[in-house]
Amino acid sequence: MKTPSFAELKENLKELKLSTMAREVESHERQARESGVGYDDFLLDLTIAELQMRTEKRLTRRIREAKFPLLKTLEGFDYDAASGLDLRLIRELSGCDYTREGRNVLFRGPQRHRQDPSWRPAWVSRPARTTSGPVSSAATAW
Amino acid sequence: VNELIEAREEKALQRLIQRYARYDLLILDELGYIPFSREGAELLFQVLAERHEKGSVIITTNLGFADWTQVFGDPVMTAALLDRLTHRAHIVNCQWESYRLKQSLKSKEHRSEERK
């Protein structure tokens, strides 16, 4: 392929939002020619590169949007410090099937002391609560 | 929850609740650690109601089930919430001692040994 057609090809790929393919098409084409890879494998490799980059970017974007205060991974978790943890369940959850099934996960830590005032909401001691709209609307929403 | 209260004031609440309903997974970390206002609790009810059986929720909490009412206020609503949250839910019990506490005790020990 001559250089001018590469330029047009790259423009087209960019317009099709295939930026990784646009960036890598030239080097892939050269490699394919040198190693004698066929058109089908050349195109396959190029699409794989595009898809991989998209998966990576999606993951990075989602992690950023989630605004985790700290990034911790299951791989970095100290399982030795978590005696009694149901490892079979953790392994099952790590497959994320529960999100596809719309199921919830509840992690229950040791209870704080009931008398500890630090977590008690300010309005609990209030004797009478005013009736309010949101409660009834939430009730019908259930 | 604060965002929900602010949105209510800006009349953008419904949109925000819909946004929270769309996520595949919503994580409520340390539920009950910082108490909600009554309004905040009601709004969180609504978000969780929208998500019920549509999207997953992960909750980490030190609350026993009996203590949820104290954080959410209305016992009937709390019972309804718990009933739905725990329906088909995976429950992971984490009853070991605090990792952070253990770490700091360990480093304190280490320091005092160095001093000897």
mmCIF file with all atom_site columns, N, CA and C in Angstrom, chain A residues 112-122, chain B residues 32-36 63 71:
data_model
loop_
_atom_site.group_PDB
_atom_site.id
_atom_site.type_symbol
_atom_site.label_atom_id
_atom_site.label_alt_id
_atom_site.label_comp_id
_atom_site.label_asym_id
_atom_site.label_entity_id
_atom_site.label_seq_id
_atom_site.pdbx_PDB_ins_code
_atom_site.Cartn_x
_atom_site.Cartn_y
_atom_site.Cartn_z
_atom_site.occupancy
_atom_site.B_iso_or_equiv
_atom_site.pdbx_formal_charge
_atom_site.auth_seq_id
_atom_site.auth_comp_id
_atom_site.auth_asym_id
_atom_site.auth_atom_id
_atom_site.pdbx_PDB_model_num
ATOM 1  N N  . ARG A 1 112 ? -21.205 -2.518 66.154 1.00 0.00 ? 112 ARG A N  1
ATOM 2  C CA . ARG A 1 112 ? -20.731 -1.534 67.126 1.00 0.00 ? 112 ARG A CA 1
ATOM 3  C C  . ARG A 1 112 ? -21.669 -1.567 68.315 1.00 0.00 ? 112 ARG A C  1
ATOM 4  N N  . HIS A 1 113 ? -21.167 -1.033 69.441 1.00 0.00 ? 113 HIS A N  1
ATOM 5  C CA . HIS A 1 113 ? -21.990 -1.059 70.635 1.00 0.00 ? 113 HIS A CA 1
ATOM 6  C C  . HIS A 1 113 ? -23.194 -0.148 70.479 1.00 0.00 ? 113 HIS A C  1
ATOM 7  N N  . ARG A 1 114 ? -24.355 -0.659 70.894 1.00 0.00 ? 114 ARG A N  1
ATOM 8  C CA . ARG A 1 114 ? -25.588 0.114  70.748 1.00 0.00 ? 114 ARG A CA 1
ATOM 9  C C  . ARG A 1 114 ? -25.531 1.458  71.482 1.00 0.00 ? 114 ARG A C  1
ATOM 10 N N  . GLN A 1 115 ? -24.792 1.494  72.603 1.00 0.00 ? 115 GLN A N  1
ATOM 11 C CA . GLN A 1 115 ? -24.772 2.730  73.384 1.00 0.00 ? 115 GLN A CA 1
ATOM 12 C C  . GLN A 1 115 ? -23.840 3.787  72.774 1.00 0.00 ? 115 GLN A C  1
ATOM 13 N N  . ASP A 1 116 ? -23.042 3.357  71.831 1.00 0.00 ? 116 ASP A N  1
ATOM 14 C CA . ASP A 1 116 ? -22.150 4.307  71.176 1.00 0.00 ? 116 ASP A CA 1
ATOM 15 C C  . ASP A 1 116 ? -22.977 5.374  70.457 1.00 0.00 ? 116 ASP A C  1
ATOM 16 N N  . PRO A 1 117 ? -22.923 6.613  70.934 1.00 0.00 ? 117 PRO A N  1
ATOM 17 C CA . PRO A 1 117 ? -23.809 7.636  70.373 1.00 0.00 ? 117 PRO A CA 1
ATOM 18 C C  . PRO A 1 117 ? -23.342 8.146  69.012 1.00 0.00 ? 117 PRO A C  1
ATOM 19 N N  . SER A 1 118 ? -22.155 7.757  68.608 1.00 0.00 ? 118 SER A N  1
ATOM 20 C CA . SER A 1 118 ? -21.579 8.400  67.419 1.00 0.00 ? 118 SER A CA 1
ATOM 21 C C  . SER A 1 118 ? -22.337 8.077  66.138 1.00 0.00 ? 118 SER A C  1
ATOM 22 N N  . TRP A 1 119 ? -23.030 6.933  66.101 1.00 0.00 ? 119 TRP A N  1
ATOM 23 C CA . TRP A 1 119 ? -23.693 6.592  64.850 1.00 0.00 ? 119 TRP A CA 1
ATOM 24 C C  . TRP A 1 119 ? -25.204 6.761  64.914 1.00 0.00 ? 119 TRP A C  1
ATOM 25 N N  . ARG A 1 120 ? -25.664 7.281  66.038 1.00 0.00 ? 120 ARG A N  1
ATOM 26 C CA . ARG A 1 120 ? -27.107 7.425  66.212 1.00 0.00 ? 120 ARG A CA 1
ATOM 27 C C  . ARG A 1 120 ? -27.602 8.676  65.493 1.00 0.00 ? 120 ARG A C  1
ATOM 28 N N  . PRO A 1 121 ? -28.623 8.557  64.648 1.00 0.00 ? 121 PRO A N  1
ATOM 29 C CA . PRO A 1 121 ? -29.099 9.759  63.957 1.00 0.00 ? 121 PRO A CA 1
ATOM 30 C C  . PRO A 1 121 ? -29.712 10.759 64.921 1.00 0.00 ? 121 PRO A C  1
ATOM 31 N N  . ALA A 1 122 ? -29.549 12.010 64.588 1.00 0.00 ? 122 ALA A N  1
ATOM 32 C CA . ALA A 1 122 ? -29.944 13.075 65.497 1.00 0.00 ? 122 ALA A CA 1
ATOM 33 C C  . ALA A 1 122 ? -31.433 13.053 65.803 1.00 0.00 ? 122 ALA A C  1
ATOM 34 N N  . GLY B 2 32  ? -24.930 3.278  57.838 1.00 0.00 ? 32  GLY B N  1
ATOM 35 C CA . GLY B 2 32  ? -25.229 3.445  59.254 1.00 0.00 ? 32  GLY B CA 1
ATOM 36 C C  . GLY B 2 32  ? -24.103 4.074  60.046 1.00 0.00 ? 32  GLY B C  1
ATOM 37 N N  . TYR B 2 33  ? -22.975 4.274  59.389 1.00 0.00 ? 33  TYR B N  1
ATOM 38 C CA . TYR B 2 33  ? -21.817 4.848  60.096 1.00 0.00 ? 33  TYR B CA 1
ATOM 39 C C  . TYR B 2 33  ? -22.050 6.322  60.345 1.00 0.00 ? 33  TYR B C  1
ATOM 40 N N  . ILE B 2 34  ? -22.449 7.014  59.293 1.00 0.00 ? 34  ILE B N  1
ATOM 41 C CA . ILE B 2 34  ? -22.868 8.405  59.451 1.00 0.00 ? 34  ILE B CA 1
ATOM 42 C C  . ILE B 2 34  ? -24.387 8.416  59.324 1.00 0.00 ? 34  ILE B C  1
ATOM 43 N N  . PRO B 2 35  ? -25.078 8.904  60.315 1.00 0.00 ? 35  PRO B N  1
ATOM 44 C CA . PRO B 2 35  ? -26.541 8.838  60.283 1.00 0.00 ? 35  PRO B CA 1
ATOM 45 C C  . PRO B 2 35  ? -27.137 9.748  59.209 1.00 0.00 ? 35  PRO B C  1
ATOM 46 N N  . PHE B 2 36  ? -28.299 9.347  58.697 1.00 0.00 ? 36  PHE B N  1
ATOM 47 C CA . PHE B 2 36  ? -29.013 10.170 57.724 1.00 0.00 ? 36  PHE B CA 1
ATOM 48 C C  . PHE B 2 36  ? -30.002 11.062 58.448 1.00 0.00 ? 36  PHE B C  1
ATOM 49 N N  . LEU B 2 63  ? -24.069 -2.618 61.104 1.00 0.00 ? 63  LEU B N  1
ATOM 50 C CA . LEU B 2 63  ? -25.371 -2.654 61.763 1.00 0.00 ? 63  LEU B CA 1
ATOM 51 C C  . LEU B 2 63  ? -25.883 -4.089 61.850 1.00 0.00 ? 63  LEU B C  1
ATOM 52 N N  . VAL B 2 71  ? -31.478 3.667  62.318 1.00 0.00 ? 71  VAL B N  1
ATOM 53 C CA . VAL B 2 71  ? -30.833 4.507  61.323 1.00 0.00 ? 71  VAL B CA 1
ATOM 54 C C  . VAL B 2 71  ? -31.842 5.044  60.305 1.00 0.00 ? 71  VAL B C  1
#
